Coordinates of C-alpha atoms in Angstrom, one line a residue:
X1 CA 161.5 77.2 104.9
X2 CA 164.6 79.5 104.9
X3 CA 165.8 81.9 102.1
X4 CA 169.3 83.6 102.2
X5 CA 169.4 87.5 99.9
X6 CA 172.7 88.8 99.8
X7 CA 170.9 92.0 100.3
X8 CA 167.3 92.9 101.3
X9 CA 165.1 96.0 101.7
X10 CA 164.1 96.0 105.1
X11 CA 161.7 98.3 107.1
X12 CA 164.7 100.1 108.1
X13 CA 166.4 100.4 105.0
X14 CA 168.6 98.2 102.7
X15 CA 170.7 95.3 104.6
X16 CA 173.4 92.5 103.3
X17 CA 173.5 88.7 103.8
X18 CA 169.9 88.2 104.9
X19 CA 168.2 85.2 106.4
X20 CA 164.2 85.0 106.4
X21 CA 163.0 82.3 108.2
X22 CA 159.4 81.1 107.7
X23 CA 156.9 79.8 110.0
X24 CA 153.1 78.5 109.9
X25 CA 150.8 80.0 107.3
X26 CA 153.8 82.0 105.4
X27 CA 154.4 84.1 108.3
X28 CA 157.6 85.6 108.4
X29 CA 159.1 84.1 112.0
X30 CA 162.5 85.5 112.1
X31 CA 164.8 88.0 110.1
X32 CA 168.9 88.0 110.6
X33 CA 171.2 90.4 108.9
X34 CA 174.8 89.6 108.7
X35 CA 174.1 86.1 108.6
X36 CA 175.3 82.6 106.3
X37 CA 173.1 81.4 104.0
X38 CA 173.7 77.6 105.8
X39 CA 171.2 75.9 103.7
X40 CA 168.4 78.3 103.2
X41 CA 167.2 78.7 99.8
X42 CA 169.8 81.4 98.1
X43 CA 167.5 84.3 96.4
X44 CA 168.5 85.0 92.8
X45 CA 169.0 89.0 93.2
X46 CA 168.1 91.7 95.8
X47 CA 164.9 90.6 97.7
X48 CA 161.8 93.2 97.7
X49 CA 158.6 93.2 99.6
X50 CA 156.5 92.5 97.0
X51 CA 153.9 95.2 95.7
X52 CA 150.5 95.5 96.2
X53 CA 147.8 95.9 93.2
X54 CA 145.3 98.1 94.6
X55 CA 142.9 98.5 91.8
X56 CA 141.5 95.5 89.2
X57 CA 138.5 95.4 87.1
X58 CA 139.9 91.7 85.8
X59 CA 137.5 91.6 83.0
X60 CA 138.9 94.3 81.2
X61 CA 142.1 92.7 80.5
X62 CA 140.1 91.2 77.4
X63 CA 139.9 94.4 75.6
X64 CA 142.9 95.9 76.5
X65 CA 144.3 97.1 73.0
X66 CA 140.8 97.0 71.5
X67 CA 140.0 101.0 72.2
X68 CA 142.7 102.4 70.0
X69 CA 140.7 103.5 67.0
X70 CA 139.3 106.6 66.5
X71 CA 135.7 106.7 66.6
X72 CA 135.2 111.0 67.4
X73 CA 137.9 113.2 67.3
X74 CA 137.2 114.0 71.2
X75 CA 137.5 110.3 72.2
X76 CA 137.6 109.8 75.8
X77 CA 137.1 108.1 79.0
X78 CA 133.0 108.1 77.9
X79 CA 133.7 107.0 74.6
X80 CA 136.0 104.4 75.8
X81 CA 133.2 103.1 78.4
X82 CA 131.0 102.8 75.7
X83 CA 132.8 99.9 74.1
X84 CA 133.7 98.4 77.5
X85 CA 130.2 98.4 77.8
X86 CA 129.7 96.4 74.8
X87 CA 132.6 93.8 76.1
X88 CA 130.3 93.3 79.3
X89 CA 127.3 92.2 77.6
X90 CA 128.9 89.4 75.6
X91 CA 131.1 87.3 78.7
X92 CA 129.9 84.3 80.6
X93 CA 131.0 83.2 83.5
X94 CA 133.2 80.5 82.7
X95 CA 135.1 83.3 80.8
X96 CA 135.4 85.6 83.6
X97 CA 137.2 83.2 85.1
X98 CA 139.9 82.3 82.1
X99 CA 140.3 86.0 81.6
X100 CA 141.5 86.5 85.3
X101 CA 143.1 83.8 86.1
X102 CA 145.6 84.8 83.1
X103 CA 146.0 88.3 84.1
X104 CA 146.5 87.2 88.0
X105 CA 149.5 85.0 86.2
X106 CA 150.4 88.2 84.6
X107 CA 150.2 90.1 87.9
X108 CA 152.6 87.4 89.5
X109 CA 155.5 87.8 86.6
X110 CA 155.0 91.8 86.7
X111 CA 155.9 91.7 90.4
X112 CA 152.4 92.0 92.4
X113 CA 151.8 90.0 95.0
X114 CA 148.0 90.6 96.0
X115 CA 145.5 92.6 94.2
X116 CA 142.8 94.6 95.0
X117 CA 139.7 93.8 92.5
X118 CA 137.2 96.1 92.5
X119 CA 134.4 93.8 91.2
X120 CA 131.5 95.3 89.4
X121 CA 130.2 92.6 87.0
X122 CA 127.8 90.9 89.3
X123 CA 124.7 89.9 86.8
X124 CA 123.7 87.9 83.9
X125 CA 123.8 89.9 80.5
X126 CA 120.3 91.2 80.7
X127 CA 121.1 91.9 84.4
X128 CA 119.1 89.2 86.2
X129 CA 121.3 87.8 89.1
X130 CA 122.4 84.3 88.7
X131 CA 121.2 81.5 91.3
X132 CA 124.4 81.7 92.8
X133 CA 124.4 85.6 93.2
X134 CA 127.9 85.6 93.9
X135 CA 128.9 83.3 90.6
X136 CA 131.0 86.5 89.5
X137 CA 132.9 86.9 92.3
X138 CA 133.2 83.6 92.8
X139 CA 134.7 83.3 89.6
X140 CA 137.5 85.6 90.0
X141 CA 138.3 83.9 93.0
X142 CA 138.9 81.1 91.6
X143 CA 141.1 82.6 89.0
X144 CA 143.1 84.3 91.9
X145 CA 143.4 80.8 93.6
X146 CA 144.4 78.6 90.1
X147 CA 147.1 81.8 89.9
X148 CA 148.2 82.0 93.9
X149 CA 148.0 85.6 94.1
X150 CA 146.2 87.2 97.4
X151 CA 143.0 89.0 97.2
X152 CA 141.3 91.8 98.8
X153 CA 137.9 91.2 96.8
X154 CA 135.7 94.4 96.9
X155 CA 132.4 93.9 95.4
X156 CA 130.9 97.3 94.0
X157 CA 127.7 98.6 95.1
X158 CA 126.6 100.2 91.8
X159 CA 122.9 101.6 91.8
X160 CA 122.9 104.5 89.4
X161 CA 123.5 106.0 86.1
X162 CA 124.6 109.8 87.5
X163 CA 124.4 112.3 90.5
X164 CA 121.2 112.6 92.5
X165 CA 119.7 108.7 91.8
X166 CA 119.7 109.2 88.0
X167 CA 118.3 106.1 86.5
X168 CA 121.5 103.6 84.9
X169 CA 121.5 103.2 81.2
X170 CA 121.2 99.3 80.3
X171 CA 124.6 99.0 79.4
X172 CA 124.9 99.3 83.3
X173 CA 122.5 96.8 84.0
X174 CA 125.2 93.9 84.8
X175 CA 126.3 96.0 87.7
X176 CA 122.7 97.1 89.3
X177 CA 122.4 96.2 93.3
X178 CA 120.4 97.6 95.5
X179 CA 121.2 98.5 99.4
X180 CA 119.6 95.7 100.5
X181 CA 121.1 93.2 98.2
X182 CA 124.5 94.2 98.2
X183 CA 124.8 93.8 102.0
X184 CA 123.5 89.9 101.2
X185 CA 126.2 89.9 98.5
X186 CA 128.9 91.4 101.2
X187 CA 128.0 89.0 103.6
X188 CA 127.9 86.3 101.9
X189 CA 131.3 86.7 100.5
X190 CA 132.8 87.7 103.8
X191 CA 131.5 84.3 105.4
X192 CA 133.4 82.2 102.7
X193 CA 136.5 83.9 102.9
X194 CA 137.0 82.5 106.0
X195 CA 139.0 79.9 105.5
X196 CA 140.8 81.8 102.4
X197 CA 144.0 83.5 104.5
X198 CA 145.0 84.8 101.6
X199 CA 141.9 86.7 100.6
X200 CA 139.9 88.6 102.6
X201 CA 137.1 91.4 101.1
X202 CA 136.3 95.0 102.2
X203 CA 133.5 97.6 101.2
X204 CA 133.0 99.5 98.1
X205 CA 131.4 101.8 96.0
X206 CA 131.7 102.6 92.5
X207 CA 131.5 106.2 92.5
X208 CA 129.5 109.1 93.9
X209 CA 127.4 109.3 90.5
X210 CA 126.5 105.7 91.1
X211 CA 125.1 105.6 94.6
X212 CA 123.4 108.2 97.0
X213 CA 124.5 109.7 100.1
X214 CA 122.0 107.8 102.1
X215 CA 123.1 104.6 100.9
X216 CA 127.0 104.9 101.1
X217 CA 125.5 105.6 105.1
X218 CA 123.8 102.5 104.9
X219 CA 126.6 100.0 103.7
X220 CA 129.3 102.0 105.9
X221 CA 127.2 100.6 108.5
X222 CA 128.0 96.8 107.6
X223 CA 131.6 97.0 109.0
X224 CA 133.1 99.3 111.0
X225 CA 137.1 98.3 110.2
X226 CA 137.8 96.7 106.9
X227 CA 138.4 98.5 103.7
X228 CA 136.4 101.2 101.9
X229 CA 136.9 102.0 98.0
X230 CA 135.9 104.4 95.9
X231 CA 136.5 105.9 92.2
X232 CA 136.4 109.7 92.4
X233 CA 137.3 112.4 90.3
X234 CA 138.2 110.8 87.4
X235 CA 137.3 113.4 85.1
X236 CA 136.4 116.3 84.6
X237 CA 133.3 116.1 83.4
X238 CA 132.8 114.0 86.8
X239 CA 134.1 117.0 89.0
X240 CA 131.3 119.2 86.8
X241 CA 128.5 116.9 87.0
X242 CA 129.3 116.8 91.3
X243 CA 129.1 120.8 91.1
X244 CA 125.9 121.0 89.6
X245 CA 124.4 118.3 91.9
X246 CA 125.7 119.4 94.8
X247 CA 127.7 122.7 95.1
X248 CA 130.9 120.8 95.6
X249 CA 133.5 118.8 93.6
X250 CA 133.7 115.4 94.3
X251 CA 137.1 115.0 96.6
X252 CA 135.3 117.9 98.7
X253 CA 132.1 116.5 99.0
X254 CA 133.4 113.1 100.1
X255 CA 135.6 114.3 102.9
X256 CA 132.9 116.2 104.4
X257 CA 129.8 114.2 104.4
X258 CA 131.7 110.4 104.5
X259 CA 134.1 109.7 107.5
X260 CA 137.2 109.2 105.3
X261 CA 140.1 107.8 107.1
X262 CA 143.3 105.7 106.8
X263 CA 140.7 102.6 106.2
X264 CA 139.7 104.0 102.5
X265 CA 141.4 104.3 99.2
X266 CA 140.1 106.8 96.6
X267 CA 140.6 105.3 93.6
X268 CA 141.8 108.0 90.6
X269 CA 141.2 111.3 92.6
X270 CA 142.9 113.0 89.5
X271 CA 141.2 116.2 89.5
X272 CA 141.5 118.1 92.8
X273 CA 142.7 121.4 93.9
X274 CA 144.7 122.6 96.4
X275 CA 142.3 122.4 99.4
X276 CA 141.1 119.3 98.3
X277 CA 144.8 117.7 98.1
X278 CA 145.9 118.9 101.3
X279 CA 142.8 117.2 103.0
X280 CA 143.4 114.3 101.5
X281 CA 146.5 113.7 102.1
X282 CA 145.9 115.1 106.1
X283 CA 142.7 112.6 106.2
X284 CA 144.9 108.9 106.5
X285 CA 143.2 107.9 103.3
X286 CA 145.0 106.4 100.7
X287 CA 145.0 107.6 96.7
X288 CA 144.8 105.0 94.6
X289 CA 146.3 106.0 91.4
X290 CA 146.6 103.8 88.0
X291 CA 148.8 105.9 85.8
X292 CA 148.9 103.7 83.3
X293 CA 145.3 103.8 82.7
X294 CA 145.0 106.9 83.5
X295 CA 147.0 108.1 80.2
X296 CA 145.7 105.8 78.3
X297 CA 141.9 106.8 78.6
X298 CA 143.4 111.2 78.7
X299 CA 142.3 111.0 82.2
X300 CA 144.8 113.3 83.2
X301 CA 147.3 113.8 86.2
X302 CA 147.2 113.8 90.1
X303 CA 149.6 116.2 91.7
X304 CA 151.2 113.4 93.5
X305 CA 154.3 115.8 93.8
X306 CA 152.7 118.0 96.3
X307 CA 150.8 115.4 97.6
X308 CA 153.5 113.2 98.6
X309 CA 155.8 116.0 99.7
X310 CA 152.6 116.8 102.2
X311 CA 153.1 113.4 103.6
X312 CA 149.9 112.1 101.4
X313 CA 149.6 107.9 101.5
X314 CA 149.5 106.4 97.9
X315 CA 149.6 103.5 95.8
X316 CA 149.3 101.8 92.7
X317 CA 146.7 99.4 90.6
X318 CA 146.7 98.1 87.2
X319 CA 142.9 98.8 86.8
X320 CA 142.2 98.3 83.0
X321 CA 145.0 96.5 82.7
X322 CA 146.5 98.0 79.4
X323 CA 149.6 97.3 81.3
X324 CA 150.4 94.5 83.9
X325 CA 153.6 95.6 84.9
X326 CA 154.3 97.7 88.6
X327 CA 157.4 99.0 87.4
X328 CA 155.1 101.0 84.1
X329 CA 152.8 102.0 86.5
X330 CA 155.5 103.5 89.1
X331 CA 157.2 104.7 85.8
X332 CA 154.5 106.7 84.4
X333 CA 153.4 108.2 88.0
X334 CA 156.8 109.7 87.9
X335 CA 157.3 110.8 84.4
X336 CA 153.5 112.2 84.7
X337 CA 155.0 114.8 87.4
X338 CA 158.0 115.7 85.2
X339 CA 156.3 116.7 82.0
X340 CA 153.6 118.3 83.8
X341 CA 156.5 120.7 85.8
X342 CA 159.6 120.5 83.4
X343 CA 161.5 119.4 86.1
X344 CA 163.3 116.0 87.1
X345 CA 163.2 113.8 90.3
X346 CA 159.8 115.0 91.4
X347 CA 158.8 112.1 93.6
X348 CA 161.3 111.9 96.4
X349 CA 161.2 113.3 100.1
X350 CA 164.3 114.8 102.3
X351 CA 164.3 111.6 104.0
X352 CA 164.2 109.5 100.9
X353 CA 166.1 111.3 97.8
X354 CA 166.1 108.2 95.4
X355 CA 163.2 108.4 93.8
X356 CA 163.1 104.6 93.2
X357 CA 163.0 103.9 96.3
X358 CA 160.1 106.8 97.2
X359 CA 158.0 105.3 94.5
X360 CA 158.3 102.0 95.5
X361 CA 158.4 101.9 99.3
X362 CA 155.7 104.2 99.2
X363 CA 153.6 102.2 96.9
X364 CA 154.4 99.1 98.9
X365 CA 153.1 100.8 102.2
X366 CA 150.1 102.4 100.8
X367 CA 149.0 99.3 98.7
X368 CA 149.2 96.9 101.9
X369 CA 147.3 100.1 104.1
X370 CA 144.2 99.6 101.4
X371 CA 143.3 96.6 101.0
X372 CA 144.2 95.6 104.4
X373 CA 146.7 93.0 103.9
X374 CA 149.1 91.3 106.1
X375 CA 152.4 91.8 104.0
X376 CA 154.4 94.7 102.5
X377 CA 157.2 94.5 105.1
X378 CA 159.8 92.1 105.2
X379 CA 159.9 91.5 108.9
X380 CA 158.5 89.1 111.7
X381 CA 155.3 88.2 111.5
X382 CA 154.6 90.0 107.9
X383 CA 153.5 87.5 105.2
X384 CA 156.0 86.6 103.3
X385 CA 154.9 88.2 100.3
X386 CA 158.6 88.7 98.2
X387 CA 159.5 89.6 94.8
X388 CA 163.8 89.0 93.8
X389 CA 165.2 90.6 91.0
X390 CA 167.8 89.1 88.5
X391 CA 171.0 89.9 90.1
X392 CA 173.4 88.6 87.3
X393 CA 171.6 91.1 85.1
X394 CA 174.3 93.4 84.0
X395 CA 172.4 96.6 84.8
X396 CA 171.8 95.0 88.6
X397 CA 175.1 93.7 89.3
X398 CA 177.0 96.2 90.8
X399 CA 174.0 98.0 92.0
X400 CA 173.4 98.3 95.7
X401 CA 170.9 99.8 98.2
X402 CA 168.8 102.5 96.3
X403 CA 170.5 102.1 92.8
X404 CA 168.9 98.6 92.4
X405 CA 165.2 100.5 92.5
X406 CA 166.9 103.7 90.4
X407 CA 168.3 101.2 88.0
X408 CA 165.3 98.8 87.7
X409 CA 162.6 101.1 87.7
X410 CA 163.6 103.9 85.1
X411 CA 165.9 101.9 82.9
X412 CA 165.0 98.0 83.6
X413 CA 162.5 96.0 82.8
X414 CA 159.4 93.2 83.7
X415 CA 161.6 90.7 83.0
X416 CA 164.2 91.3 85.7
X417 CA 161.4 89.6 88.1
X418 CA 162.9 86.9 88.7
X419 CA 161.3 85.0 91.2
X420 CA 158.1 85.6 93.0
X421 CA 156.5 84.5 96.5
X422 CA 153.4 84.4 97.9
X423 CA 153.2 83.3 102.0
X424 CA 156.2 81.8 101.3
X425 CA 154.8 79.5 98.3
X426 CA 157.2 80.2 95.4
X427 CA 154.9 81.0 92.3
X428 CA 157.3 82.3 90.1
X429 CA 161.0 80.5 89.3
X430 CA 163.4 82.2 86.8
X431 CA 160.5 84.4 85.5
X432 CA 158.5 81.3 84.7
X433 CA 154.7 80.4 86.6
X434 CA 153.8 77.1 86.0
X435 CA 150.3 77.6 84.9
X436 CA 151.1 80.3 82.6
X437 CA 150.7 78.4 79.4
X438 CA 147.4 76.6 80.4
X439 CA 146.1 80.1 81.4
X440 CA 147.4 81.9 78.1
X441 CA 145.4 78.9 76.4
X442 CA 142.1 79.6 77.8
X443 CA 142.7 83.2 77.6
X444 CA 143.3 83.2 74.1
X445 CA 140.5 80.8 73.5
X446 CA 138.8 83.3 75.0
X447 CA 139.8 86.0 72.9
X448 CA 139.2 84.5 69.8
X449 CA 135.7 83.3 70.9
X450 CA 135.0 87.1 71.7
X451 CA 136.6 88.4 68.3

C-alpha cells in the first residue's frame, strides 16, 4: 500500500507532497517528501501520527454521565468510587466485552490509535476468579480486536484497601490478586500475545495504597524491560494517607524506594511539589495525565507547565472515559494551566512555540514511550499508525504546518477525523467505522440491561 498527504508532520517537522510506502505487518518501508502522488491512495487532509491512549479502565465508559447528582455537598473522587463500585458488581463478562468494544470504536473516531488499558476487573462479582482466570482480560481483547485498535494490556495487581496492607472493602473484591497469582495472570497473558503484533502487555500496579513495597519488588522482578504503570497522587487525601504511613508523599516515596525510569508511566501524579516535579520529570518516566477525568472527579491540576518547560515526558489517556476525544483531553490540559496562572499559551517550549503542536507532539512521543509501542512517528520502520484530518474543512484549508494543530485543537472539533489507520489497515473512512452501529447496539443493549 501507498498513501500520498499533501502535507505531513514528520519527525523533523511539517513536510509537503508526501509519499508513505508500506511494507509487511504495517511497517512503514519508505517515506519521500516532494514526491507525486502516482497512484498511492491520496489522504483526505494533513496526515498525523496517530495518538496514543495511555490510560483505560474500559468498563467505566458505562457510567460515564451517571455521577452527576449530588449525593453530599463535598462529593468527590471517593464519593464517585463509591457508585463505580456499585457498577462493578452488576457486569458479566459478555458485557465487558460490548462496553469496550464500543468505546475502542469511539477511541478510533476520536483520533487514538492504541490504548493503554489499565485492567482491574479481574473476578466474578463475589470475587471468585473464573475458570478461565483471564476471561476479563480476555474480554477486552476481544473488544480491541472486533474495533482494530492496538493494545498495551496492563493487568492491575490490586491487593489492598489502603497504606500499610489495610484489608480491601468488598466493593474491591473483583480486583483482589495476590503476588503469586498475578504473576500466573501476567504470564499467561504475555504468552498469548504472541501472535497479537498489535498488542503486547506490560506490568502494573494500581496504586501504592493497594499493594506493599515488598510486593511491587516482587512483580518488578517478572520483567526487566516492558512497561510499568501506576496511579499516584490522585488526591489529596491520597498524598495525606502516604504521609502518615510513611513520612513521605507518594511521588517522593516512589522515586526513592522503586527504580522509576523512562520504562514507567505514573498515571495522575496531580499533587506534587516542587522537588517532587523536578525528579520526575529528570527520572525518564512518563506522567500520565487524563485531564478530562481529572476535572470531572475535582481531582485537581498537574503543573504540567513547569514540568514540561523542565523537559518532563507526558501524555494523555481517556481513563473514565467521560470523554473519548484526544483533542478534549489535550484541550483541557492546556486550559487547566491557563486558569490556574491567568496567563495564555502555557504549554509550548523555545523550540516549539505553537502550542498545538507542543501538546500534541509531545503527547504522541510520551504515549508511544509508555506503553511501549512501535508507532508515533511517521517514518521507516514505525507502524503505520495515522490519523488525517478533513482538509476541505473551512477552518483547515488554508492552514499549514503548526496552524493545522492550533486551529484543530483549540477551535476544531472530533469530527475533523477524518480517516484513521491502524498498521496500515484503514479503520475509519470519512469519519465512519464500519462496526460502529453493531457496537452502539450492544452497547446500548447493554445500557438499558444495566438501567
Amino acid at each position: 500500500m501507498e498513501l500520498f498527504a499533501e502535507q505531513a508532520l514528520l519527525p523533523d517537522g511539517w513536510a509537503r507532497d508526501v509519499r508513505i510506502e508500506l511494507g509487511a505487518h504495517g511497517r512503514i518501508e519508505r517515506v519521500t517528501s516532494g514526491a507525486g502522488a502516482g497512484g498511492a491512495e491520496r489522504a483526505p487532509g494533513p496526515l498525523l501520527p496517530g495518538l496514543p491512549n495511555l490510560h483505560s479502565h474500559a468498563f467505566q465508559r458505562a457510567m460515564a454521565g451517571l455521577a452527576e447528582k449530588v449525593t453530599d455537598p463535598r462529593d468527590s473522587f471517593w464519593s464517585w468510587r463509591e457508585q463505580m463500585y456499585s457498577l462493578v458488581g452488576r457486569l458479566e463478562p459478555e458485557q465487558v466485552e460490548a462496553i469496550a468494544a464500543h468505546l475502542y470504536v469511539e477511541m478510533l473516531k476520536g483520533g487514538y490509535t492504541t490504548v493503554g488499558e489499565f485492567h482491574y476487573l479481574h473476578h466474578d462479582p463475589v470475587g471468585r476468579p473464573y475458570d478461565n482466570p483471564a476471561e476479563m482480560a480476555d474480554r477486552v481483547l476481544a473488544g480491541a480486536e472486533r474495533a482494530g485498535i492496538g493494545m498495551t494490556l496492563l493487568p492491575v495487581l490490586y491487593s489492598h484497601g489502603g497504606f500499610g496492607g489495610q484489608p480491601a472493602s468488598a466493593g474491591q473484591r473483583r480486583f483482589l490478586h495476590d503476588t503469586e497469582a498475578y504473576a500466573r495472570l501476567w504470564q499467561d497473558l504475555r504468552q498469548s500475545l504472541v501472535d497479537h503484533p498489535l498488542h503486547r502487555t506490560g506490568l502494573c500496579f494500581h496504586s501504592l495504597r493497594a499493594v506493599t513495597p515488598e510486593q511491587i519488588g516482587q512483580v518488578l522482578a517478572l520483567d526487566a524491560q516492558g512497561p510499568v504503570h501506576m496511579h499516584v497522587a490522585e488526591q489529596t487525601r491520597e498524598v495525606d494517607d502516604c504521609l502518615d504511613w510513611s513520612g513521605q508523599r507518594p511521588v517522593e516515596w516512589l522515586l526513592d524506594h522503586a527504580p522509576v525510569d523512562d520504562r514507567w508511566c505514573l498515571i495522575h501524579a496531580t499533587h506534587v511539589n516542587a522537588t517532587e516535579r523536578e525528579r520526575l520529570g529528570a527520572s525518564g518516566a512518563v506522567a500520565g495525565l487524563c485531564p478530562t477525568t481529572e476535572a470531572n472527579l475535582g481531582d485537581g491540576i498537574f503543573p504540567a507547565t513547569e514540568y514540561v518547560a523542565g523537559g518532563g515526558a507526558f501524555g494523555v489517556g481517556s481513563d473514565s472515559h467521560v470523554s473519548v476525544s484526544g483533542l478534549e483531553e489535550l484541550r483541557t490540559l492546556e486550559y487547566g494551566q491557563r486558569l490556574i496562572t491567568r496567563h495564555r499559551n502555557r504549554i509550548a517550549t523555545a523550540a516549539t512555540p505553537s502550542v498545538g503542536r507542543a501538546l500534541y507532539a509531545g503527547a504522541v512521543a510520551g504515549g508511544a514511550q509508555a506503553l511501549a509501542q512501535p508507532a508515533g512517528r511517521i517514518e521507516p520502520g514505525a507502524r503505520a499508525d495515522l490519523v488525517a484530518l478533513d482538509g476541505g474543512h473551512p477552518l483547515l484549508a488554508a492552514a499549514s504546518g503548526d496552524t493545522v494543530l492550533d486551529r484543530w485543537l483549540f477551535a476544531g472539533e472530533t469530527r475533523f477525523v477524518r480517516d484513521v489507520y491502524v498498521a496500515g489497515r484503514r479503520l475509519v473512512h470519512d469519519g465512519v467505522h464500519p462496526a460502529e452501529n453493531a457496537t452502539g447496539a450492544a452497547f446500548a443493549g447493554v445500557l438499558r440491561a444495566l438501567a
